[in-house]
Short mmCIF file of C-alpha atoms and ligand atoms in Angstrom, two decimals:
data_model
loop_
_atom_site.label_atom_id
_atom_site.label_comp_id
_atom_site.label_asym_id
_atom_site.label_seq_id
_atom_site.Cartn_x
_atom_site.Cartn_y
_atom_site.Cartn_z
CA UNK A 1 -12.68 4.53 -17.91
CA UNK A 2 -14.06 6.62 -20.64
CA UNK A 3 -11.20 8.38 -22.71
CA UNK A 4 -12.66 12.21 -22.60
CA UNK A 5 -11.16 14.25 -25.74
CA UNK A 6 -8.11 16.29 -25.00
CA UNK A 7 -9.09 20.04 -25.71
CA UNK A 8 -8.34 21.31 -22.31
CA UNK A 9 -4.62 20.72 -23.06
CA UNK A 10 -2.98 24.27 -24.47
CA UNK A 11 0.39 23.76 -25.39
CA UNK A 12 1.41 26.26 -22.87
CA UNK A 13 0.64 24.13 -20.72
CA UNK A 14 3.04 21.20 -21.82
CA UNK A 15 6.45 21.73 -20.33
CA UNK A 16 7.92 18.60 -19.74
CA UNK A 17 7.68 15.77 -22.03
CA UNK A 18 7.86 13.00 -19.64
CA UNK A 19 5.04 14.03 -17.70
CA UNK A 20 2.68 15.55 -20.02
CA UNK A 21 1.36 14.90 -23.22
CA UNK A 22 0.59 16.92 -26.24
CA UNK A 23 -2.35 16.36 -27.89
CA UNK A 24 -1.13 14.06 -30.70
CA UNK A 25 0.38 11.97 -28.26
CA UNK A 26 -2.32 11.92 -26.06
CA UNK A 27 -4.77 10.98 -28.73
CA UNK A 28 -2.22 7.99 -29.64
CA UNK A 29 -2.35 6.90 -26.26
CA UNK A 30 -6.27 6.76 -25.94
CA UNK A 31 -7.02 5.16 -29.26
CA UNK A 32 -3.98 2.98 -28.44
CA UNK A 33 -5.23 1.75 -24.72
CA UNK A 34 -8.88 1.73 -26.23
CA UNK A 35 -7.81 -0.90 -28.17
CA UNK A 36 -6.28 -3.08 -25.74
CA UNK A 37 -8.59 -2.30 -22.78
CA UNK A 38 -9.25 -5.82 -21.56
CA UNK A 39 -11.33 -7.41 -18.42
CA UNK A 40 -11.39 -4.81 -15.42
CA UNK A 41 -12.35 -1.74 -16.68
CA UNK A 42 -15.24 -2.65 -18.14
CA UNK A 43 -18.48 -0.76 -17.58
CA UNK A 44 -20.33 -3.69 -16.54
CA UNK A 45 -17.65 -4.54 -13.94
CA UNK A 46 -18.43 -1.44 -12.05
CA UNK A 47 -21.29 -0.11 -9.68
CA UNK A 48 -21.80 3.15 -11.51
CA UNK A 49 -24.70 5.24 -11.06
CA UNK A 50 -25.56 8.61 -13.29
CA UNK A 51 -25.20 9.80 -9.47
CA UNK A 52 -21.49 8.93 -9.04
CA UNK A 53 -20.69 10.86 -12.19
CA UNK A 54 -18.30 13.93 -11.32
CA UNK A 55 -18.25 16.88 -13.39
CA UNK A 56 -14.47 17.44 -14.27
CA UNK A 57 -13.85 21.30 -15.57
CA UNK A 58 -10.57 21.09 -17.19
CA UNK A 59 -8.36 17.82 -17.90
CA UNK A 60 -5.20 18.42 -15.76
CA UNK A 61 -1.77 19.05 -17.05
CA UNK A 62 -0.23 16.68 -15.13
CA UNK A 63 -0.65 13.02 -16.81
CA UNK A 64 1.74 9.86 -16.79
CA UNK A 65 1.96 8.01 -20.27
CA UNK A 66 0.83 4.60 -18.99
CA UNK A 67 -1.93 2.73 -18.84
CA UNK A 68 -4.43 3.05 -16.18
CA UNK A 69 -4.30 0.36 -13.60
CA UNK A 70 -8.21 -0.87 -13.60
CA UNK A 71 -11.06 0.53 -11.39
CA UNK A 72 -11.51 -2.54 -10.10
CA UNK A 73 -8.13 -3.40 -8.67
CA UNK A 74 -7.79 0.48 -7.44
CA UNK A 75 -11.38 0.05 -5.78
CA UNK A 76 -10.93 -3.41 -4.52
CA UNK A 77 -6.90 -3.51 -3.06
CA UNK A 78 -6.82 -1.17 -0.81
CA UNK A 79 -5.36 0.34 2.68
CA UNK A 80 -7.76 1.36 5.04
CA UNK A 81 -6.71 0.19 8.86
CA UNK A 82 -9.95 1.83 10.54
CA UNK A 83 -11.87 -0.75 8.81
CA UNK A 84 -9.53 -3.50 8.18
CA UNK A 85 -5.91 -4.71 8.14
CA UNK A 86 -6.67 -6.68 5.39
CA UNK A 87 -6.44 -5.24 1.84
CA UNK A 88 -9.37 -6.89 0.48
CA UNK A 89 -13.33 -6.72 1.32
CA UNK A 90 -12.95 -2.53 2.54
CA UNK A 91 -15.32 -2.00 -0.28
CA UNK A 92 -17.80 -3.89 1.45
CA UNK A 93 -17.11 -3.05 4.56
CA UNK A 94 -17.15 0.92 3.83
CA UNK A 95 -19.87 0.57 2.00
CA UNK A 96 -22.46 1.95 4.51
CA UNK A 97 -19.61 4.30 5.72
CA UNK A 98 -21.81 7.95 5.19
CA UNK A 99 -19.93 11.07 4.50
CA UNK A 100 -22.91 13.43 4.07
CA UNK A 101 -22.93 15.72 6.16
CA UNK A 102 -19.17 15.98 6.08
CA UNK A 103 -17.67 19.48 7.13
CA UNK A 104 -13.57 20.22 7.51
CA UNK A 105 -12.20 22.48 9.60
CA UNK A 106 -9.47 24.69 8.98
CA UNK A 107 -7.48 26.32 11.57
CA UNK A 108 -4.09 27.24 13.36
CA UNK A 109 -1.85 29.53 11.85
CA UNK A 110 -3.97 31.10 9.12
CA UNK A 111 -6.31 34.09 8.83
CA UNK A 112 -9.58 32.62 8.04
CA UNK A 113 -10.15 30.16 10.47
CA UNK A 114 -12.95 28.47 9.18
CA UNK A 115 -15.38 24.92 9.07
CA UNK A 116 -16.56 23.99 5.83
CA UNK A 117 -18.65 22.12 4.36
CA UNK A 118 -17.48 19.13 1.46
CA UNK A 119 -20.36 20.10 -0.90
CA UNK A 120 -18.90 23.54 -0.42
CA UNK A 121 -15.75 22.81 -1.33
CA UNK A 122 -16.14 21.12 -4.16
CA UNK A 123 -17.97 24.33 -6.01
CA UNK A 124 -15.30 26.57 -4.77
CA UNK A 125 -12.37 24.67 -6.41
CA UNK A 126 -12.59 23.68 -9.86
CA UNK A 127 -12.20 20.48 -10.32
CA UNK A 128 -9.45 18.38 -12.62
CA UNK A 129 -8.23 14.90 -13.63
CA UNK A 130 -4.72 14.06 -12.57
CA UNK A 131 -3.23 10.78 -14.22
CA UNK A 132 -0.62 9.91 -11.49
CA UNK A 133 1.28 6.93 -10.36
CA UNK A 134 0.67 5.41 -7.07
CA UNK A 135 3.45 3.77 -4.68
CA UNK A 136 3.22 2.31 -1.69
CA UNK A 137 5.92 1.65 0.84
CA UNK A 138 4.71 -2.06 0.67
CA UNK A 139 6.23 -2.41 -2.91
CA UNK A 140 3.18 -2.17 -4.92
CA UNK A 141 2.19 0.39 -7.21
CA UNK A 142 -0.57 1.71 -9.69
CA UNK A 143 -1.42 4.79 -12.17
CA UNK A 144 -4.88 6.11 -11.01
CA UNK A 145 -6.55 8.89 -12.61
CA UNK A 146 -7.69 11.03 -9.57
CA UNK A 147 -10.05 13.76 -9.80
CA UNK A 148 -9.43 16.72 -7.42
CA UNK A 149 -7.83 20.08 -7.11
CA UNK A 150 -4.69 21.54 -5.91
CA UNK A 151 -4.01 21.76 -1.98
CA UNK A 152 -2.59 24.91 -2.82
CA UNK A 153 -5.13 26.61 -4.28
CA UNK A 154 -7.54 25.31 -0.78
CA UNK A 155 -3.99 26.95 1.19
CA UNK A 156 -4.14 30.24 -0.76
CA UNK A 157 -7.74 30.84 0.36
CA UNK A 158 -7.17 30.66 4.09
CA UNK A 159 -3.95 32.67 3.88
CA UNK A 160 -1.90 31.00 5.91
CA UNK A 161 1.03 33.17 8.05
CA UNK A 162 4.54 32.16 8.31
CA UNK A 163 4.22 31.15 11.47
CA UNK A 164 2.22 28.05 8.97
CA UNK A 165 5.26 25.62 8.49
CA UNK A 166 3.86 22.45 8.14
CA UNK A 167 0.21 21.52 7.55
CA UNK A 168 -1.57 18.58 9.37
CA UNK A 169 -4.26 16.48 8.37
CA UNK A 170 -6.40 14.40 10.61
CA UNK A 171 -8.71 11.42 9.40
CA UNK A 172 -12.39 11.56 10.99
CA UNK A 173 -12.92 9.45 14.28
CA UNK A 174 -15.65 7.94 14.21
CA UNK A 175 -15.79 4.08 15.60
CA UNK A 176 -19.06 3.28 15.72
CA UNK A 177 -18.44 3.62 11.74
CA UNK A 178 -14.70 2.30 11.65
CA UNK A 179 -14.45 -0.78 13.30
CA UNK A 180 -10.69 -0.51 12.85
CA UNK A 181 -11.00 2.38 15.37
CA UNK A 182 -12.37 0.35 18.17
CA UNK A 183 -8.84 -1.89 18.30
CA UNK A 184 -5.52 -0.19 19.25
CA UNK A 185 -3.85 -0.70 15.91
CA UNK A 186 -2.56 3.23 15.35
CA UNK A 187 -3.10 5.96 17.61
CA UNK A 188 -6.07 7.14 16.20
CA UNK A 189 -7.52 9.20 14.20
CA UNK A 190 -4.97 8.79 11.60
CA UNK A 191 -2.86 12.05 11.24
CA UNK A 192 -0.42 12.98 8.11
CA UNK A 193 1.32 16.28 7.34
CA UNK A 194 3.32 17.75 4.66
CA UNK A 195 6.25 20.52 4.50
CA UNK A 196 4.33 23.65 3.94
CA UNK A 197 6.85 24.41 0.55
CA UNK A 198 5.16 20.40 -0.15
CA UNK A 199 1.91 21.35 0.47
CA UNK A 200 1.64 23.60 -2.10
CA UNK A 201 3.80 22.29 -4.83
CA UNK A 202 1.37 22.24 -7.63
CA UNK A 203 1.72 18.20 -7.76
CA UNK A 204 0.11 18.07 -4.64
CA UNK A 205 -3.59 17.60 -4.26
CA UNK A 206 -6.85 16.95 -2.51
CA UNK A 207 -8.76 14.19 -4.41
CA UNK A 208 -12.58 13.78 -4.68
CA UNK A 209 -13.20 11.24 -7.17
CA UNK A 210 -11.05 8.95 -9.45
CA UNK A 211 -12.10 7.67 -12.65
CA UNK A 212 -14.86 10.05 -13.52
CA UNK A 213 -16.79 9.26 -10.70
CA UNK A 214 -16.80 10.50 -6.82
CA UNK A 215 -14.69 8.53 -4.60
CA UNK A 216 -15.17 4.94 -3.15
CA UNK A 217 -15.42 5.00 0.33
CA UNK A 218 -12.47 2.53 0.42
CA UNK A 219 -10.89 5.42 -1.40
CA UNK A 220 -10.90 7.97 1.30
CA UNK A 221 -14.12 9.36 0.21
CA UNK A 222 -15.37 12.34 0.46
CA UNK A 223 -11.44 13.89 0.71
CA UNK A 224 -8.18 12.64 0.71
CA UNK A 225 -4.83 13.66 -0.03
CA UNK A 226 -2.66 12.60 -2.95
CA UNK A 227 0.93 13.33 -3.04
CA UNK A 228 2.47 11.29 -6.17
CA UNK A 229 6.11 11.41 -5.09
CA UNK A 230 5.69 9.62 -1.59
CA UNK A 231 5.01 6.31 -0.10
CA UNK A 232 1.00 5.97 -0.56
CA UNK A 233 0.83 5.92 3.66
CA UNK A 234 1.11 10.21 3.43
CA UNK A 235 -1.96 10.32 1.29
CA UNK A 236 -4.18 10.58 4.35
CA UNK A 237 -8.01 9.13 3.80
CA UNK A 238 -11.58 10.99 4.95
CA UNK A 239 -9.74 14.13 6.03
CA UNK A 240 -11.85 16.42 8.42
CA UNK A 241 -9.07 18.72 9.44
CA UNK A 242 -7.00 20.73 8.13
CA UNK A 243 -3.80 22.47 10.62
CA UNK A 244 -1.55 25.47 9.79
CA UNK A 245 1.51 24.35 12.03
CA UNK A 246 4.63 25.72 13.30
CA UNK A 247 6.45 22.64 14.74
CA UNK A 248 6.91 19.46 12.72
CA UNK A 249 3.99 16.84 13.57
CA UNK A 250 4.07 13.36 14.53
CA UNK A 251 2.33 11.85 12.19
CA UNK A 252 0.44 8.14 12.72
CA UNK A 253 3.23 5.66 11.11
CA UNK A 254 6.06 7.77 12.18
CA UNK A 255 4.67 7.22 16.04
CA UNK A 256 3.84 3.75 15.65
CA UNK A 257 7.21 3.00 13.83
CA UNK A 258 9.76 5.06 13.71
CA UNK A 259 12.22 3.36 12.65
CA UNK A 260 10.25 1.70 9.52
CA UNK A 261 8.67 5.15 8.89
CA UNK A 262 9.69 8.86 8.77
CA UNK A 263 8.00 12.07 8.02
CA UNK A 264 9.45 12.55 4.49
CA UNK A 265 8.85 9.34 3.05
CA UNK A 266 9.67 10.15 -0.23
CA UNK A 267 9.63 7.16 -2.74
CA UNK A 268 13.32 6.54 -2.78
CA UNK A 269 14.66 2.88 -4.45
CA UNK A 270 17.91 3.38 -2.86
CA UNK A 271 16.68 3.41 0.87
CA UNK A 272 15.11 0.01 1.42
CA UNK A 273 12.32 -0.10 4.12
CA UNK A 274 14.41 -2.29 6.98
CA UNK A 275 12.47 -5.48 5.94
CA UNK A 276 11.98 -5.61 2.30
CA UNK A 277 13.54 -3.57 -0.78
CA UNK A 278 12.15 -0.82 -1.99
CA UNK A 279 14.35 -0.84 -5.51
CA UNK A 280 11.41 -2.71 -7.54
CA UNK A 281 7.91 -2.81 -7.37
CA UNK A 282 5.17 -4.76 -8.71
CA UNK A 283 2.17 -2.60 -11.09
CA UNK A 284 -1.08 -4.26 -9.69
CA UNK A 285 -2.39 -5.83 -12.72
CA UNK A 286 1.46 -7.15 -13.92
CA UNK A 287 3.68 -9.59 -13.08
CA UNK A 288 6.77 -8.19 -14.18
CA UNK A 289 8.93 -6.20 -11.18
CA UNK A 290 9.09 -2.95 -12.34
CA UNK A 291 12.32 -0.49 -11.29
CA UNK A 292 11.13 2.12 -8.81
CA UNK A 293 11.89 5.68 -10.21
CA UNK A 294 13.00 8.29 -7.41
CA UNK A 295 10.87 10.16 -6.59
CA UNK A 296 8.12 7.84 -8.03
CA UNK A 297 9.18 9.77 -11.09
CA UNK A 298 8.49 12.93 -10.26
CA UNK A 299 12.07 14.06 -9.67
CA UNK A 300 12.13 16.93 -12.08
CA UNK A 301 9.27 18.52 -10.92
CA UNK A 302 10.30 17.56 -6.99
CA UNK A 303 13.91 17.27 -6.22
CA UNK A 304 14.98 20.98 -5.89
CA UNK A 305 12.45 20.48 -2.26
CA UNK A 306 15.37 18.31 -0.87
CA UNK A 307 18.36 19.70 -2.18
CA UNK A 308 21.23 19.65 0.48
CA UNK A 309 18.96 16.91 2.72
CA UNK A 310 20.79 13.80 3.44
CA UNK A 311 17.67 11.19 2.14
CA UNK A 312 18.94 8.01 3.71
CA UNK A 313 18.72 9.56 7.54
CA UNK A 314 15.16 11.81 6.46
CA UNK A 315 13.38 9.31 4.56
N1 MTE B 1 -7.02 7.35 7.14
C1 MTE B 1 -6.23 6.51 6.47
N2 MTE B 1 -5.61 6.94 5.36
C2 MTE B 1 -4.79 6.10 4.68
C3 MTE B 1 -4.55 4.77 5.14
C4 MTE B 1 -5.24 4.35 6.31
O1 MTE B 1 -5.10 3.21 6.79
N3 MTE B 1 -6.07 5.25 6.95
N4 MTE B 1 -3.67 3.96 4.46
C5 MTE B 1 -2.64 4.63 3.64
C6 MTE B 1 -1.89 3.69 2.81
S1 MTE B 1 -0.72 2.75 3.60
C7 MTE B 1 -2.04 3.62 1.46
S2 MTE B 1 -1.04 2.66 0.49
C8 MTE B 1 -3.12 4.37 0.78
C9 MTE B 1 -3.99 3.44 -0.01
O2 MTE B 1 -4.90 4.16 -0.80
P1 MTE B 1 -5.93 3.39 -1.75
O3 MTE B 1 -6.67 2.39 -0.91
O4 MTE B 1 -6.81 4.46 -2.30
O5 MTE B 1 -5.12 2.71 -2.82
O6 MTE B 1 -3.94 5.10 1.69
C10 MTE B 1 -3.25 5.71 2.77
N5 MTE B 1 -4.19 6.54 3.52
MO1 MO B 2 0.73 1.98 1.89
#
């Protein structure tokens, strides 16, 4: 990944030294990981093109201190159940996966109902790199930076009414594309959702491209949601709608497993998944278990959502 210069960062912006950097740190950090950059993240280990290059407006102000897990392991370990179970090879086999022409449709309780086209998108929101971490409920973890823009903003725009209290996402159906979709392993297509007070927390957001570039098609490409304080199974792939809801919706893990899965799924290391722990985790790249932070480490900036909510029965 190529470390871009800091002067997007104000210091009005910085408001939380945890989670965002000033620029003398931040200019420690890049000299400091250009240094030890080893193997992966080499140029020459990647498939770039001049045409995968995204152009990235303003460097978000929401960046984790730690060192990027590598484009390769992010673009070659994945989850991606409409084309395989397995979490290797969905590079190759989404590689001929097109999303051009792509549209998403918004609709339900908003005031713009409206279908819209990816391209379209992508000029009307200005796009920003987010350095987050990455958990998933199967223990494993990684700190990708994402490029994309906040749900919120995409929310504010359709004017949602308050009849809008949760917002559902649906993956594309397409099995002639997905050969996942053509065995019975979820009810398909794949379908996520988010509190509506979730939805547009400023944390939360819908992801185009990841180190510099657009998105991998193993990555969810050409939109997919990121929320960095849950379980990686919320941040729904290839999304092609977009539902202003009143009642809460059943969502593709929570059907298929409810109790191994629930709506919230908050990255919690105190409520263990019912077959494995879920107090450690391993950084893709490491050996070393690391401890899992609440929240995924995003409690200061999340935990006022869940105040009063009893985490061990809503998880
Ligand atoms: N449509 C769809 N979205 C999905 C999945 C999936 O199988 N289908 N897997 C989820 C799970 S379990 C994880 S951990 C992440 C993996 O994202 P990554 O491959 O970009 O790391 O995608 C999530 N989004
Ligand atoms: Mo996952």
């Amino acid at each position: 990944m190529l470390i871009k210069k800091p002067t997007g960062i104000k210091s009005s912006e910085i408001t939380n030294k945890e989670l965002y950097l000033n620029r003398r740190e931040f200019m420690a950090m890049a000299a400091a990981s250009a240094l030890t950059r080893v193997g992966g993240d080499k140029k020459s280990d990647r498939k770039a093109g001049a045409d995968k290059k995204l152009p990235v407006a303003k460097r978000g102000e929401y960046i984790v201190m730690e060192k990027n897990t590598s484009f390769r392991n992010v673009s070659t370990y994945n989850n991606y159940y409409e084309f395989t179970t397995e979490k290797e090879g969905i590079d190759e086999l989404a590689k001929e996966f097109r999303t051009r022409p792509w549209t998403v449709t918004i609709k339900g309780h908003v005031k713009n109902p409206s279908v819209i086209d990816i391209d379209k998108i992508m000029e009307m929101f200005p796009l920003e790199e987010r350095i987050y971490r990455f958990r998933c409920v199967e223990a494993w973890s990684m700190v990708i930076p994402w490029i994309g823009f906040p749900l919120g903003d995409l929310i504010k725009r359709y004017e949602p009414s308050s009849k809008a209290r949760f917002v559902k996402f649906t993956t594309v159906l397409d099995p002639a594309q997905m050969p996942g979709q053509r065995r019975q392993i979820l009810d398909w297509p794949y379908v996520e959702a988010l509190r509506i007070d979730e939805a547009v927390h400023p944390l939360t957001i819908l992801s185009v491209g990841m180190y510099g570039e657009i998105l991998p098609n193993q990555n969810g490409a050409p939109l997919r949601l990121i929320v960095p304080w849950k379980y990686g199974f919320k941040c729904i792939k290839s999304i092609v709608k977009i539902e202003f809801v009143e009642k809460i919706p059943v969502t593709s893990w929570v059907k298929a497993n409810p109790a191994e899965y629930g709506f919230y799924a908050n990255v919690n290391p105190n409520v263990d998944h019912p077959r494995w722990s879920q107090a450690k985790e391993r950084r893709i790249g490491e050996f070393r278990k690391r401890k899992t932070l609440m929240f995924n480490g995003y409690s200061e900036q999340v935990a006022y959502m869940y105040k009063g909510m009893d985490l061990k029965r809503l998880y």
